[in-house]
């Protein structure tokens, strides 16, 4: 199992400019991005055994991270399609 953190700039390598623009111009996107970052770091700490957690807790966090990633991807796609 890979214990590499899934940072947004790694998940969306071609969208660095859009990520930055949305973080600074869209409060909802900034909140989603921050929530993703917090959950992602927690998952990484659990996977690297820095922080103990049950398998169910880890699974729930991964589902939440995936949901946030889907929302972020949708917002990035909408930004691309409007050219913003």
XYZ file of N, CA and C in Angstrom:
252
model
N 0.844 -1.178 0.000
C 0.000 0.000 0.000
C 0.887 1.238 0.000
N 0.527 2.183 -0.823
C 1.268 3.432 -0.911
C 0.875 4.355 0.235
N 1.881 4.950 0.848
C 1.614 5.886 1.940
C 1.991 7.298 1.507
N 1.739 7.597 0.261
C 2.052 8.906 -0.287
C 0.831 9.809 -0.119
N 1.025 11.013 0.420
C -0.122 11.907 0.543
C -0.647 12.295 -0.838
N -1.932 12.444 -0.949
C -2.580 12.778 -2.223
C -2.898 14.269 -2.250
N -1.878 15.096 -2.387
C -2.088 16.535 -2.399
C -2.818 16.950 -3.677
N -3.592 18.020 -3.602
C -4.398 18.437 -4.745
C -3.546 18.736 -5.976
N -2.396 19.378 -5.790
C -1.568 19.694 -6.951
C -1.009 18.428 -7.606
N -0.950 17.322 -6.867
C -0.524 16.047 -7.439
C -1.700 15.330 -8.094
N -2.887 15.494 -7.535
C -4.089 14.879 -8.089
C -4.521 15.564 -9.387
N -4.272 16.870 -9.484
C -4.655 17.659 -10.658
C -3.431 18.431 -11.167
N -2.419 17.721 -11.696
C -1.159 18.383 -12.065
C -1.298 19.429 -13.168
N -2.285 19.296 -14.023
C -2.458 20.255 -15.113
C -3.337 21.439 -14.725
N -3.771 21.474 -13.485
C -4.699 22.517 -13.057
C -4.132 23.409 -11.958
N -2.824 23.527 -11.895
C -2.209 24.316 -10.816
C -2.709 25.757 -10.809
N -2.769 26.379 -11.978
C -3.219 27.772 -12.050
C -4.683 27.892 -11.644
N -5.510 26.959 -12.104
C -6.933 26.994 -11.762
C -7.137 26.744 -10.273
N -6.373 25.821 -9.700
C -6.466 25.571 -8.257
C -6.187 26.849 -7.482
N -5.100 27.513 -7.847
C -4.726 28.740 -7.143
C -5.789 29.824 -7.333
N -6.246 29.989 -8.577
C -7.240 31.030 -8.860
C -8.531 30.784 -8.085
N -8.989 29.543 -8.070
C -10.238 29.244 -7.359
C -10.073 29.389 -5.847
N -8.913 29.005 -5.324
C -8.691 29.150 -3.874
C -8.762 30.607 -3.451
N -8.300 31.501 -4.320
C -8.277 32.918 -3.947
C -9.549 33.667 -4.310
N -10.354 33.114 -5.232
C -11.530 33.857 -5.681
C -12.865 33.245 -5.269
N -12.862 32.003 -4.799
C -14.107 31.307 -4.490
C -14.024 30.744 -3.067
N -14.782 31.344 -2.162
C -14.729 30.943 -0.748
C -15.150 29.489 -0.551
N -16.148 29.038 -1.305
C -16.592 27.646 -1.183
C -15.477 26.694 -1.625
N -14.826 27.015 -2.736
C -13.719 26.184 -3.212
C -12.583 26.175 -2.186
N -12.277 27.325 -1.620
C -11.217 27.415 -0.622
C -11.539 26.536 0.587
N -12.807 26.528 1.000
C -13.226 25.694 2.134
C -13.092 24.217 1.789
N -13.543 23.820 0.596
C -13.406 22.425 0.170
C -11.939 22.021 0.113
N -11.122 22.887 -0.424
C -9.691 22.621 -0.548
C -9.043 22.434 0.824
N -9.383 23.292 1.759
C -8.831 23.187 3.110
C -9.310 21.918 3.795
N -10.590 21.595 3.645
C -11.127 20.368 4.240
C -10.441 19.138 3.647
N -10.231 19.155 2.322
C -9.514 18.061 1.654
C -8.117 17.913 2.264
N -7.428 19.039 2.419
C -6.065 19.016 2.952
C -6.028 18.425 4.367
N -6.946 18.838 5.221
C -6.990 18.347 6.606
C -7.244 16.839 6.639
N -8.224 16.379 5.872
C -8.549 14.946 5.845
C -7.411 14.152 5.221
N -6.832 14.685 4.165
C -5.726 14.005 3.496
C -4.542 13.807 4.446
N -4.226 14.835 5.210
C -3.102 14.722 6.156
C -3.438 13.708 7.256
N -4.681 13.675 7.705
C -5.088 12.710 8.722
C -4.950 11.280 8.197
N -5.392 11.062 6.968
C -5.247 9.734 6.351
C -3.782 9.348 6.278
N -2.956 10.278 5.868
C -1.517 9.991 5.756
C -0.919 9.627 7.118
N -1.318 10.347 8.165
C -0.806 10.036 9.507
C -1.251 8.642 9.954
N -2.482 8.265 9.615
C -2.986 6.934 9.983
C -2.233 5.859 9.200
N -2.083 6.068 7.902
C -1.425 5.061 7.061
C 0.041 4.864 7.419
N 0.694 5.901 7.886
C 2.099 5.788 8.273
C 2.268 5.438 9.749
N 1.142 5.111 10.381
C 1.096 4.656 11.770
C 1.601 5.684 12.767
N 1.459 6.951 12.423
C 1.768 8.029 13.363
C 0.589 8.227 14.299
N -0.610 8.011 13.745
C -1.844 8.202 14.504
C -2.682 6.921 14.406
N -3.041 6.329 15.530
C -3.842 5.098 15.476
C -5.297 5.388 15.102
N -5.899 4.445 14.386
C -7.313 4.556 14.027
C -7.804 3.190 13.580
N -9.099 2.995 13.696
C -9.692 1.732 13.246
C -9.746 1.703 11.719
N -9.894 0.509 11.184
C -10.039 0.358 9.737
C -11.268 1.109 9.242
N -12.344 1.080 10.022
C -13.575 1.769 9.634
C -13.360 3.275 9.580
N -12.643 3.817 10.536
C -12.351 5.249 10.544
C -11.558 5.631 9.310
N -10.544 4.837 8.996
C -9.727 5.100 7.814
C -10.580 5.033 6.546
N -11.415 4.025 6.448
C -12.289 3.870 5.287
C -13.237 5.066 5.147
N -13.819 5.510 6.252
C -14.723 6.667 6.233
C -13.999 7.933 5.781
N -12.772 8.116 6.274
C -11.990 9.286 5.874
C -11.661 9.240 4.382
N -11.330 8.063 3.876
C -11.012 7.930 2.448
C -12.242 8.229 1.590
N -13.405 7.804 2.036
C -14.639 8.105 1.300
C -14.908 9.603 1.298
N -14.683 10.250 2.429
C -14.876 11.697 2.526
C -13.894 12.427 1.614
N -12.629 11.963 1.605
C -11.622 12.587 0.733
C -12.026 12.439 -0.727
N -12.511 11.266 -1.111
C -12.933 11.030 -2.484
C -14.111 11.936 -2.859
N -15.050 12.099 -1.948
C -16.185 12.979 -2.197
C -15.714 14.423 -2.411
N -14.796 14.872 -1.567
C -14.260 16.226 -1.712
C -13.503 16.365 -3.029
N -12.730 15.341 -3.376
C -11.981 15.369 -4.642
C -12.944 15.458 -5.822
N -14.051 14.723 -5.776
C -15.048 14.783 -6.842
C -15.646 16.184 -6.959
N -15.944 16.799 -5.828
C -16.501 18.159 -5.841
C -15.492 19.155 -6.405
N -14.246 19.001 -6.006
C -13.176 19.882 -6.485
C -12.977 19.692 -7.986
N -12.982 18.434 -8.446
C -12.826 18.150 -9.880
C -13.963 18.778 -10.677
N -15.182 18.712 -10.163
C -16.327 19.307 -10.852
C -16.172 20.820 -10.951
N -15.698 21.442 -9.883
C -15.508 22.892 -9.904
C -14.386 23.284 -10.861
N -13.315 22.482 -10.907
C -12.228 22.743 -11.853
C -12.722 22.606 -13.289
N -13.527 21.577 -13.556
C -14.064 21.370 -14.902
C -14.969 22.536 -15.300
N -15.785 23.011 -14.368
C -16.666 24.146 -14.654
C -15.840 25.406 -14.927
N -14.763 25.567 -14.197
C -13.870 26.720 -14.387
C -13.234 26.655 -15.770
N -12.785 25.473 -16.188
C -12.181 25.284 -17.497
C -13.182 25.554 -18.612
N -14.404 25.079 -18.431
C -15.416 25.206 -19.495
C -15.877 26.653 -19.681
N -15.776 27.450 -18.622
C -16.161 28.861 -18.749
C -14.975 29.747 -19.068
N -13.777 29.144 -18.969
C -12.575 29.914 -19.267
C -12.184 30.885 -18.193
N -12.714 30.693 -16.985
C -12.416 31.598 -15.874
C -11.093 31.285 -15.259
